[in-house]
CSV table of C-alpha atoms and ligand atoms in Angstrom, one decimal:
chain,number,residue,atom,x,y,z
A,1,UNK,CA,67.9,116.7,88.9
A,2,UNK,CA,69.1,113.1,89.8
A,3,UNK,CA,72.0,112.2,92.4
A,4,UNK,CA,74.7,110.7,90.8
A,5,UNK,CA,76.9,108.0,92.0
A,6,UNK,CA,80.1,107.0,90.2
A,7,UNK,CA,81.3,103.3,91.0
A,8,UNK,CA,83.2,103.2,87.2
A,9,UNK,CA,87.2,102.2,87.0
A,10,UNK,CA,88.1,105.6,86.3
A,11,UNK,CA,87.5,108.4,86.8
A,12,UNK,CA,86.1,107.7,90.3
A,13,UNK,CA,84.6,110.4,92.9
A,14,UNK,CA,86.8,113.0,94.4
A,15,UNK,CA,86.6,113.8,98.4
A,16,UNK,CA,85.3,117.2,99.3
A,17,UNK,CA,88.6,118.0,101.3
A,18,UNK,CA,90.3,117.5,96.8
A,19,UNK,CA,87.2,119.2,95.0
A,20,UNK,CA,87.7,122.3,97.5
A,21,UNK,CA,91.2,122.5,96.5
A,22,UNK,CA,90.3,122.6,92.7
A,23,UNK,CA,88.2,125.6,93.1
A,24,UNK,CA,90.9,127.8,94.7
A,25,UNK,CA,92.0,130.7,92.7
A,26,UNK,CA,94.9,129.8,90.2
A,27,UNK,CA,98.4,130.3,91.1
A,28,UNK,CA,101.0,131.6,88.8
A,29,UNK,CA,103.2,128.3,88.3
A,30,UNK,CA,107.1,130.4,88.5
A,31,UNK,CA,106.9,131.1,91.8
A,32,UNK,CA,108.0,129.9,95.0
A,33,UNK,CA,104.4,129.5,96.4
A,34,UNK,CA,104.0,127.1,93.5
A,35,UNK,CA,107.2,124.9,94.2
A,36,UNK,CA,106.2,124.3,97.3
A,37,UNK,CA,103.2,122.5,96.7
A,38,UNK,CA,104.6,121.2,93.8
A,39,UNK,CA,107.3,119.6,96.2
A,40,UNK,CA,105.0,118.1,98.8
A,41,UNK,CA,102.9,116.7,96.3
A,42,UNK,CA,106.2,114.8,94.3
A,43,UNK,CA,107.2,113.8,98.1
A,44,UNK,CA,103.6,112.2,98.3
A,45,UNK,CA,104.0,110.6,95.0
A,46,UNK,CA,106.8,108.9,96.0
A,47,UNK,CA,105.4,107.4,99.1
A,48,UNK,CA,102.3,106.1,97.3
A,49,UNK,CA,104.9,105.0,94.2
A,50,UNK,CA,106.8,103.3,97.1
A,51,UNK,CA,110.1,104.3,95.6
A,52,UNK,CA,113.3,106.9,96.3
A,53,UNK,CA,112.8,107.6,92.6
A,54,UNK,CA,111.3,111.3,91.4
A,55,UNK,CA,108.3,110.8,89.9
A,56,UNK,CA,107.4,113.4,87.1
A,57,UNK,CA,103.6,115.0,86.6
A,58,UNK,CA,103.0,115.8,83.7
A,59,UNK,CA,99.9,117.3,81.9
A,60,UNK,CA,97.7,114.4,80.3
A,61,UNK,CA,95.8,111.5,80.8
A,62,UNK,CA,97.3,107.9,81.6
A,63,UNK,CA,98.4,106.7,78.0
A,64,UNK,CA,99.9,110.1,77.9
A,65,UNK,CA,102.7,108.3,80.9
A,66,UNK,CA,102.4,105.5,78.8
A,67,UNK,CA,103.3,106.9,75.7
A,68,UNK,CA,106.1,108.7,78.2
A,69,UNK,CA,107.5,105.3,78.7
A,70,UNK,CA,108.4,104.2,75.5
A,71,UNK,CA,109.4,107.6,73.7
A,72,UNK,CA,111.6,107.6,75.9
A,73,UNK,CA,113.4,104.3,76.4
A,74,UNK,CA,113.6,103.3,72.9
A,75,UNK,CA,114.6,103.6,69.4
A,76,UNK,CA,113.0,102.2,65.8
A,77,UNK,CA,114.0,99.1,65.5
A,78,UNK,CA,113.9,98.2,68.7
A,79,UNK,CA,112.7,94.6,70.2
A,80,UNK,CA,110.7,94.6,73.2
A,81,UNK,CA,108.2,92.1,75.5
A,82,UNK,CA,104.9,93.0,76.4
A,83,UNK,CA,102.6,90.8,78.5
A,84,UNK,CA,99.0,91.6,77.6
A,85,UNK,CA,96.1,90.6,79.2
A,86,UNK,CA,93.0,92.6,78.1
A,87,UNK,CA,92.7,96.6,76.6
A,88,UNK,CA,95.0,98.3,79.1
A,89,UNK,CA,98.0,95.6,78.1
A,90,UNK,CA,97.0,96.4,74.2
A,91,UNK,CA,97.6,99.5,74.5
A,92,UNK,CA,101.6,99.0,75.3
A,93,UNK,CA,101.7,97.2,71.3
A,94,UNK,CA,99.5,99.8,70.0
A,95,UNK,CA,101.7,102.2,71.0
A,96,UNK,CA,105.2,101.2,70.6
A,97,UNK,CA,104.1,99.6,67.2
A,98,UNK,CA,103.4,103.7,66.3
A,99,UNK,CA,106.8,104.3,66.7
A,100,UNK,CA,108.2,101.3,65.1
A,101,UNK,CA,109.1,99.0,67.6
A,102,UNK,CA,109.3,95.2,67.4
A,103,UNK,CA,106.9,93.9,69.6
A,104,UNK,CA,107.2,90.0,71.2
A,105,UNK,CA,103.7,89.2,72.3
A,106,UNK,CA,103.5,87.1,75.2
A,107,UNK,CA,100.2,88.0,76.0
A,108,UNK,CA,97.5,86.0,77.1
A,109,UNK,CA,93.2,85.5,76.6
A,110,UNK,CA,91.7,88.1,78.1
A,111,UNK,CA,90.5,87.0,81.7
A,112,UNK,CA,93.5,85.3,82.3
A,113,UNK,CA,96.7,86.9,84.1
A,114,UNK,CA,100.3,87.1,82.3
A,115,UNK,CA,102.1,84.2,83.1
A,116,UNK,CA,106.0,85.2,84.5
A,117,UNK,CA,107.2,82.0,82.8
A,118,UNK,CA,106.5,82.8,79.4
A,119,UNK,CA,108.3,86.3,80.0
A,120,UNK,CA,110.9,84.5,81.4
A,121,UNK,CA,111.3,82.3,78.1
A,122,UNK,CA,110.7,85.3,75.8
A,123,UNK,CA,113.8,86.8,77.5
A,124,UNK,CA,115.8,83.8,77.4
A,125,UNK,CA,115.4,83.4,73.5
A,126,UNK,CA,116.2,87.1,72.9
A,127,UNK,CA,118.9,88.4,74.3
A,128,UNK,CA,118.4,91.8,72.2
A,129,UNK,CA,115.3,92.6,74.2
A,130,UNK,CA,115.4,96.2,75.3
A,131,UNK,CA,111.9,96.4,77.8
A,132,UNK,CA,109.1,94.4,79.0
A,133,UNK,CA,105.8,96.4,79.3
A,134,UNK,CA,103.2,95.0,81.1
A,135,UNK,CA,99.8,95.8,83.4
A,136,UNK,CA,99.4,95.8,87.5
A,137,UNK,CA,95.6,95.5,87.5
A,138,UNK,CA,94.0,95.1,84.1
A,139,UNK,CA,91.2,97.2,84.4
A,140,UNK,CA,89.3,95.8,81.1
A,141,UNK,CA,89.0,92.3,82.8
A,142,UNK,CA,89.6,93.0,86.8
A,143,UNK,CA,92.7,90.7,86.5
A,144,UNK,CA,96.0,91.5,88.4
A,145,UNK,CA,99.2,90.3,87.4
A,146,UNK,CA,102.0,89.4,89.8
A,147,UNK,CA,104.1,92.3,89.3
A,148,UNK,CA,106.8,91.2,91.7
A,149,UNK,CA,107.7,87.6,90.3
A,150,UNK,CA,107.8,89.8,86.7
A,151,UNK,CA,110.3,91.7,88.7
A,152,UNK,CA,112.7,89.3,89.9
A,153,UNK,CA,112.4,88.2,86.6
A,154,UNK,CA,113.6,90.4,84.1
A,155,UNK,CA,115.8,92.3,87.1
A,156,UNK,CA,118.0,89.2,86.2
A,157,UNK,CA,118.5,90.8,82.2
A,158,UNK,CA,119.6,93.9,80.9
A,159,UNK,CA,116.3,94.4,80.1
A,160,UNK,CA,114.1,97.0,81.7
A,161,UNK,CA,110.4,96.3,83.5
A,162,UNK,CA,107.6,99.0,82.6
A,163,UNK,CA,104.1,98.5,84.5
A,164,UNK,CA,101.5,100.5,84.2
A,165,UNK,CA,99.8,100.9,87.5
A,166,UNK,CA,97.3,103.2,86.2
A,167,UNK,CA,93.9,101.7,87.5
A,168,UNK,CA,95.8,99.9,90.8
A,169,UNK,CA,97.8,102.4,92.9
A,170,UNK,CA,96.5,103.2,95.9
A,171,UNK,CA,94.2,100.5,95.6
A,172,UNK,CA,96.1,97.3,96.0
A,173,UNK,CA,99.6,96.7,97.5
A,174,UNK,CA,102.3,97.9,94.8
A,175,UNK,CA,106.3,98.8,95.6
A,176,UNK,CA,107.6,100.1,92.7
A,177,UNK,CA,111.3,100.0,94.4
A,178,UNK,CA,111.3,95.8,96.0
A,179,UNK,CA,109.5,94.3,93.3
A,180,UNK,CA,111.9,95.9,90.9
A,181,UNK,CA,109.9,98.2,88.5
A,182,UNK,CA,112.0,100.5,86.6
A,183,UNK,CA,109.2,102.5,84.9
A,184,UNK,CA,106.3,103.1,86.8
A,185,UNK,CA,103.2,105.2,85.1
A,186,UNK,CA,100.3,106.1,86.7
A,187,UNK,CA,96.8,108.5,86.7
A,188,UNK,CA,95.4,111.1,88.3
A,189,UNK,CA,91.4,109.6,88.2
A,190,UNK,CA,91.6,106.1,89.7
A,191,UNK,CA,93.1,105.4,92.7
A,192,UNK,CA,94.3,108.2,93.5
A,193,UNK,CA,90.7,110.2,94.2
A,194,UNK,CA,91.9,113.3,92.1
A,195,UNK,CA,89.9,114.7,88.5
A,196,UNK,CA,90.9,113.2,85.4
A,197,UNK,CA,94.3,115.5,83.9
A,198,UNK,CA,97.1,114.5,85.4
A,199,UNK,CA,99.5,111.6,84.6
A,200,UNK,CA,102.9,110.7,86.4
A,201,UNK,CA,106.1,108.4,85.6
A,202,UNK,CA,109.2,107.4,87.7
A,203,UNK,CA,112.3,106.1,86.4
A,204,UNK,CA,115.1,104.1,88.0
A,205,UNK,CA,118.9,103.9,87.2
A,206,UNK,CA,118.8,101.2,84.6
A,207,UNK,CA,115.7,103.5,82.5
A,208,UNK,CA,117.8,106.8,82.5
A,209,UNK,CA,120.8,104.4,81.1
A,210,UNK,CA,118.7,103.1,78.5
A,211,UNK,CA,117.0,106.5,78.1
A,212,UNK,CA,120.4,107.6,77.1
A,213,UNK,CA,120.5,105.4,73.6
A,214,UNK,CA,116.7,106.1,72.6
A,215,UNK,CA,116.2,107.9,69.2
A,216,UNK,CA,112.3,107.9,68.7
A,217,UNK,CA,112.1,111.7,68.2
A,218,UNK,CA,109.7,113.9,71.0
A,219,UNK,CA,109.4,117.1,72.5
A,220,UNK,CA,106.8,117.9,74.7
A,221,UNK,CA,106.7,114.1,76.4
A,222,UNK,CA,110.9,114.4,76.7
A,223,UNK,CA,111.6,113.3,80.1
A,224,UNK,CA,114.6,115.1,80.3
A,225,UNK,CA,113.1,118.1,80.7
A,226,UNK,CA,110.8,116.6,83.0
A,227,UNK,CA,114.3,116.3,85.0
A,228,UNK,CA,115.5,119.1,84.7
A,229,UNK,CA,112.4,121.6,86.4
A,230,UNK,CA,111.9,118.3,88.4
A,231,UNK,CA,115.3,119.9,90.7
A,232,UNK,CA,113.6,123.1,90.9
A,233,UNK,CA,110.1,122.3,91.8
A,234,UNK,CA,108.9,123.1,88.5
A,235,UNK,CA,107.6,121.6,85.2
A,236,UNK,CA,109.1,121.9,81.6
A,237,UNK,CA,105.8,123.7,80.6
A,238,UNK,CA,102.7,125.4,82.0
A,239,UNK,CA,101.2,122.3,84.5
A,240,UNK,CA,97.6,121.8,85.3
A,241,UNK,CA,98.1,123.9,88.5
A,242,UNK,CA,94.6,123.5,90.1
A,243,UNK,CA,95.2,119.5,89.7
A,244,UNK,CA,98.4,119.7,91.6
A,245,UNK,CA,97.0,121.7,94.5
A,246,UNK,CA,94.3,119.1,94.3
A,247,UNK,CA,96.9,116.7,94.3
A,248,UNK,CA,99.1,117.2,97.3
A,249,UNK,CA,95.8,117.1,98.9
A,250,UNK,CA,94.5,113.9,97.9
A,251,UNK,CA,98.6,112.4,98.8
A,252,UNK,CA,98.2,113.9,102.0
A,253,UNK,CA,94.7,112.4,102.8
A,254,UNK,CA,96.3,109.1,101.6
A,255,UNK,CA,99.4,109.8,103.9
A,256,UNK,CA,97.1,110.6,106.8
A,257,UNK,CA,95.4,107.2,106.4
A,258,UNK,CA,98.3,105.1,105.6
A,259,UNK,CA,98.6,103.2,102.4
A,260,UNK,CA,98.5,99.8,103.8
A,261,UNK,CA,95.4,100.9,105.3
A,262,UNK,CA,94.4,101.7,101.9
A,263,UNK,CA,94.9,98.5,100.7
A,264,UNK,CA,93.7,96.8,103.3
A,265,UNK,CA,89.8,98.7,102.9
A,266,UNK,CA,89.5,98.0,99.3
A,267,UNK,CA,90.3,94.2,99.8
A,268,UNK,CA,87.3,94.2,102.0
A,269,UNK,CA,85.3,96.5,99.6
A,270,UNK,CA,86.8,93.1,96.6
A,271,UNK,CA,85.5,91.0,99.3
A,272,UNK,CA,82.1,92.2,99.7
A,273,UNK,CA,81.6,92.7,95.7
A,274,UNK,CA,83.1,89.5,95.1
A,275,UNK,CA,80.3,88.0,97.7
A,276,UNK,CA,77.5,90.3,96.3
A,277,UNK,CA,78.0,88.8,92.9
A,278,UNK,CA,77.5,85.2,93.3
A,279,UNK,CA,74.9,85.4,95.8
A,280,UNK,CA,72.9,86.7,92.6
A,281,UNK,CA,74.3,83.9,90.6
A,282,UNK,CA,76.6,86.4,88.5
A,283,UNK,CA,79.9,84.2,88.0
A,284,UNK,CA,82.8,86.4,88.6
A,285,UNK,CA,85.2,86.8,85.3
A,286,UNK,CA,89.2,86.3,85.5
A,287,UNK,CA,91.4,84.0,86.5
A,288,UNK,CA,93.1,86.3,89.4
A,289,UNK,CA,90.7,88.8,90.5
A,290,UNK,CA,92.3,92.1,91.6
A,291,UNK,CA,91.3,94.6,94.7
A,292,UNK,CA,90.1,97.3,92.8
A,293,UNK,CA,87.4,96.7,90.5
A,294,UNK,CA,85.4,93.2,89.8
A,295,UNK,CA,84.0,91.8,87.3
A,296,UNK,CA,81.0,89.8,86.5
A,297,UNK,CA,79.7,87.6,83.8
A,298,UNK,CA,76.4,89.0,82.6
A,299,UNK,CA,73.5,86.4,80.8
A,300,UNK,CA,73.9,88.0,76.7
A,301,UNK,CA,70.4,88.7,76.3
A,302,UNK,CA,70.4,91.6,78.8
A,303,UNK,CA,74.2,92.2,79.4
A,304,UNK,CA,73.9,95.7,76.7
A,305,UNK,CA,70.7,97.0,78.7
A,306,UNK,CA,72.5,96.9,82.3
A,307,UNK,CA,74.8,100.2,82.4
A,308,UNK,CA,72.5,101.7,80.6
A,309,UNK,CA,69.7,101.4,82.2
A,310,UNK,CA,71.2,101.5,85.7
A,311,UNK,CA,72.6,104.9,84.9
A,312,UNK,CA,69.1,106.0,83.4
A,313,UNK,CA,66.9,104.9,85.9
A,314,UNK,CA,69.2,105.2,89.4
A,315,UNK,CA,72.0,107.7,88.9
A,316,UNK,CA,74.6,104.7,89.3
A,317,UNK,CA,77.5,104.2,86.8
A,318,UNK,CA,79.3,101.5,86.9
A,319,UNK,CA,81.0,99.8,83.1
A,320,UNK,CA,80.5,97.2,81.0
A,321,UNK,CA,82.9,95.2,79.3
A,322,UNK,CA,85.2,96.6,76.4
A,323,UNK,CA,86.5,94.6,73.2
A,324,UNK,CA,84.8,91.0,72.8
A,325,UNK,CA,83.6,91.2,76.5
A,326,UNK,CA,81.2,94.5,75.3
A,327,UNK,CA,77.5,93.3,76.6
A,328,UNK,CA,79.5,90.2,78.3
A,329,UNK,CA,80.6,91.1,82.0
A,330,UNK,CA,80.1,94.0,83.9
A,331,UNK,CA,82.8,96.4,85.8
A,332,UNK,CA,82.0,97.4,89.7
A,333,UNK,CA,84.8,99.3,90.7
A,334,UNK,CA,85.4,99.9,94.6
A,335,UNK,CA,89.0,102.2,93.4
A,336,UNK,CA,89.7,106.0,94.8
A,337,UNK,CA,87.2,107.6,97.0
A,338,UNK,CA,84.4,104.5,97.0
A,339,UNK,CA,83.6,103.1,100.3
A,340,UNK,CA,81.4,100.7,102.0
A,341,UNK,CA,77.7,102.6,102.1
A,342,UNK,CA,78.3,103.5,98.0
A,343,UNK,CA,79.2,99.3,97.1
A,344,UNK,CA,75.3,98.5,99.3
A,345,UNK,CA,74.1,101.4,97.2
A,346,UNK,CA,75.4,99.7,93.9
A,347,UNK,CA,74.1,95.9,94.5
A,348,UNK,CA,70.8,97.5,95.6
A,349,UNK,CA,70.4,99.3,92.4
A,350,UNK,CA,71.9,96.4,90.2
A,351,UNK,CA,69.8,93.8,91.6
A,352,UNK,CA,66.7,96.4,90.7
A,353,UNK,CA,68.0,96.7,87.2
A,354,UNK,CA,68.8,92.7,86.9
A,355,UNK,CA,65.1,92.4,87.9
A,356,UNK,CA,63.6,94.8,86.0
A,357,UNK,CA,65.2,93.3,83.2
A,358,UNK,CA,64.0,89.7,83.5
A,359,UNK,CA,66.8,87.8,85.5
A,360,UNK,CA,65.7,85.8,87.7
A,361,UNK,CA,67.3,86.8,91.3
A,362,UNK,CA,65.9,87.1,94.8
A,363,UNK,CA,66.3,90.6,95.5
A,364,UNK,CA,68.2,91.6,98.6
A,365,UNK,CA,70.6,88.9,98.5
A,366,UNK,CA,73.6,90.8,97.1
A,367,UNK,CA,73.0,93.4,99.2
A,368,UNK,CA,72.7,91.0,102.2
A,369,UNK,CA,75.9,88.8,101.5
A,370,UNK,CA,77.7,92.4,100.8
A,371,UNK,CA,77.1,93.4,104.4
A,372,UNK,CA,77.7,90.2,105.9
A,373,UNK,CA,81.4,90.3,104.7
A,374,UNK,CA,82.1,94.0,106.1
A,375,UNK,CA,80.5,93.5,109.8
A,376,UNK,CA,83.3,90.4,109.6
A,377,UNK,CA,85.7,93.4,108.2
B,401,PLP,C1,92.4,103.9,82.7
B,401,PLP,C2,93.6,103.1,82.4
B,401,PLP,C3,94.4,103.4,81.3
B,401,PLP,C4,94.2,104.6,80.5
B,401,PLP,O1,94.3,105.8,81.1
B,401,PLP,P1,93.8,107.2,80.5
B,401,PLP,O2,93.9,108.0,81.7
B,401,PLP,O3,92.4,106.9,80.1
B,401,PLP,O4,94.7,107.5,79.4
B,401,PLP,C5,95.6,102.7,81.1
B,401,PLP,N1,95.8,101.5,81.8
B,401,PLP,C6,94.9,101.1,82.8
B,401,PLP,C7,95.3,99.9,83.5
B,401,PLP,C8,93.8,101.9,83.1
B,401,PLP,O5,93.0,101.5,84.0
């Protein structure tokens, strides 16, 4: 037996108040019982989306939204944008590339955030540009972007904005509706403090117009049906029930609490990792940290061991890096139901492991410069 503690960007640990929910016996999804969860938990969607947009659920992880998001507003042929900066960003030309999509790459080294300019040149020199896809909070690097200036950007064309939010909603201040996001997709296992399964989408005016040309063949992931069972409280096929009583309790936790009050915890929680981190010499990595997960340069010789071995030996999971940063930087996330005691458990065990395996740190300190930012608050 060994006590587990999950501080990875996804999936994070689940209240008790959720888990409870999840082990309630299953309800058939036609019935009015059903709708009504189903419609408080696409009211609390909206309020944590921060739009007057519906926002679909469907069954599927993440990329499943994502893939959502371009089956549906686009046609072979197409040109698009996409402002990359790390995995999550990647994914956007991995996936519209599948379906034959022209992809204008104004992405940027991993580390670094997408710069607004350069979109707003790539728009300027194409006027056939159909979408730009980018990231709120990279989760492969810890870099945000500044969603908003992309916003007033591109609101300016005919073109339409798609973020994925994934890793950052709930976490760090997002409004889908004043910083002008058209396409918004999200998860159900970060921010959001539900089990991995679940993946939703909202769509403003200018998508559905756009929606209307797209030719890039789909079934299950059509939103139009999402649409359609969306005005009845119901879903085009069989949903992940348990999830979505799970869900409407996690949204209403989140309402209870207030989502600026959200925010407002896990920039302390960034603060105090931020803090830990150098005070045990690690050199935060990206050029515009974000709220929800930080990131750390490792020294090379041990940076494969440290996951590993902290997992192993403590019960703690936390990630390494992905792509070229594999064995470089480590991942401390501080998204979804992580609070204050579980970041002091982290840095304990972390400056244990960093220890055990050679660095050279005085043990204590990251714990110690961790709890001197949360007493300030
Ligand atoms: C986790 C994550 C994804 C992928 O989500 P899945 O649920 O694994 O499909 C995409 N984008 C970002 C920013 C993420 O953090």
């Amino acid at each position: 037996m060994k006590k587990q503690y999950l501080l990875t960007p996804g999936p994070t640990p689940i209240p008790p108040e959720v888990a409870l929910k999840e082990a309630l016996p299953i309800l058939h999804h036609r019935t009015s019982e059903f709708a009504a969860i189903y419609k408080d938990a696409a009211e609390g969607l909206k309020y944590v989306f921060q739009t007057k947009n519906d926002v679909y659920m469907l069954a599927g992880s993440g990329t499943g939204a994502m893939e959502m998001a371009v089956v549906n507003l686009l046609s072979p042929g197409d040109e698009i944008i996409v402002a990359s900066c790390g995995n999550f960003g990647d994914r956007w030309i991995k996936i519209a590339e599948t379906y034959g999509v022209k992809v204008t790459s104004v992405s940027v080294p991993w580390g670094n955030a997408v710069k607004p300019a350069e979109i707003e040149k790539a728009l300027k020199a194409n006027s056939n540009i159909k979408a730009v896809y980018t990231t709120f909070t990279e989760t492969s690097t810890g870099v945000v972007n500044d969603i908003k200036s992309i916003g007033e950007i591109v609101a300016k064309t005919n073109a339409v904005l798609v973020v994925d939010s994934i890793s950052g909603l709930g976490g760090q201040e997002f409004r889908t509706d004043e910083w002008k996001v058209d396409v918004n997709v999200c998860g159900s296992q970060k921010g959001l403090m539900l089990a991995p399964g679940l993946a939703f989408i909202s769509f403003s005016e200018k998508a559905w117009k756009l929606a209307e040309t797209s030719k890039i063949p789909k079934f299950y992931y059509d939103i139009k049906k999402y649409k359609k069972s969306f005005a009845s409280n119901e879903t085009p096929f069989t949903p992940p029930v348990t999830l979505i009583v799970a869900l409407r309790e996690s949204l209403r936790m989140i309402k209870e609490k207030g989502i600026e009050n959200m925010w407002n915890d896990y920039k302390l929680l960034a603060k105090a990792a931020r803090a830990g981190m150098k005070a045990i010499g690690l050199e935060l990595f990206g050029e515009v940290p974000c709220e929800v997960v930080t990131s750390a340069k490792v020294p090379e010789e041990i940076g494969g061991k440290i996951v590993k071995t902290l997992r192993e030996k403590y019960g703690v999971s936390i990630a390494g890096g992905q792509g070229d940063l594999k064995g470089k930087i480590i991942r401390f996330a501080h998204m979804g139901y992580i609070g204050k005691a579980d970041l002091l458990v982290g840095f304990a065990c972390l400056e244990m492991v960093l220890a055990e395996l050679g660095m050279k740190i005085e043990k204590g300190k990251a714990v110690a410069a961790a709890e001197e930012e949360l007493i300030k608050g």
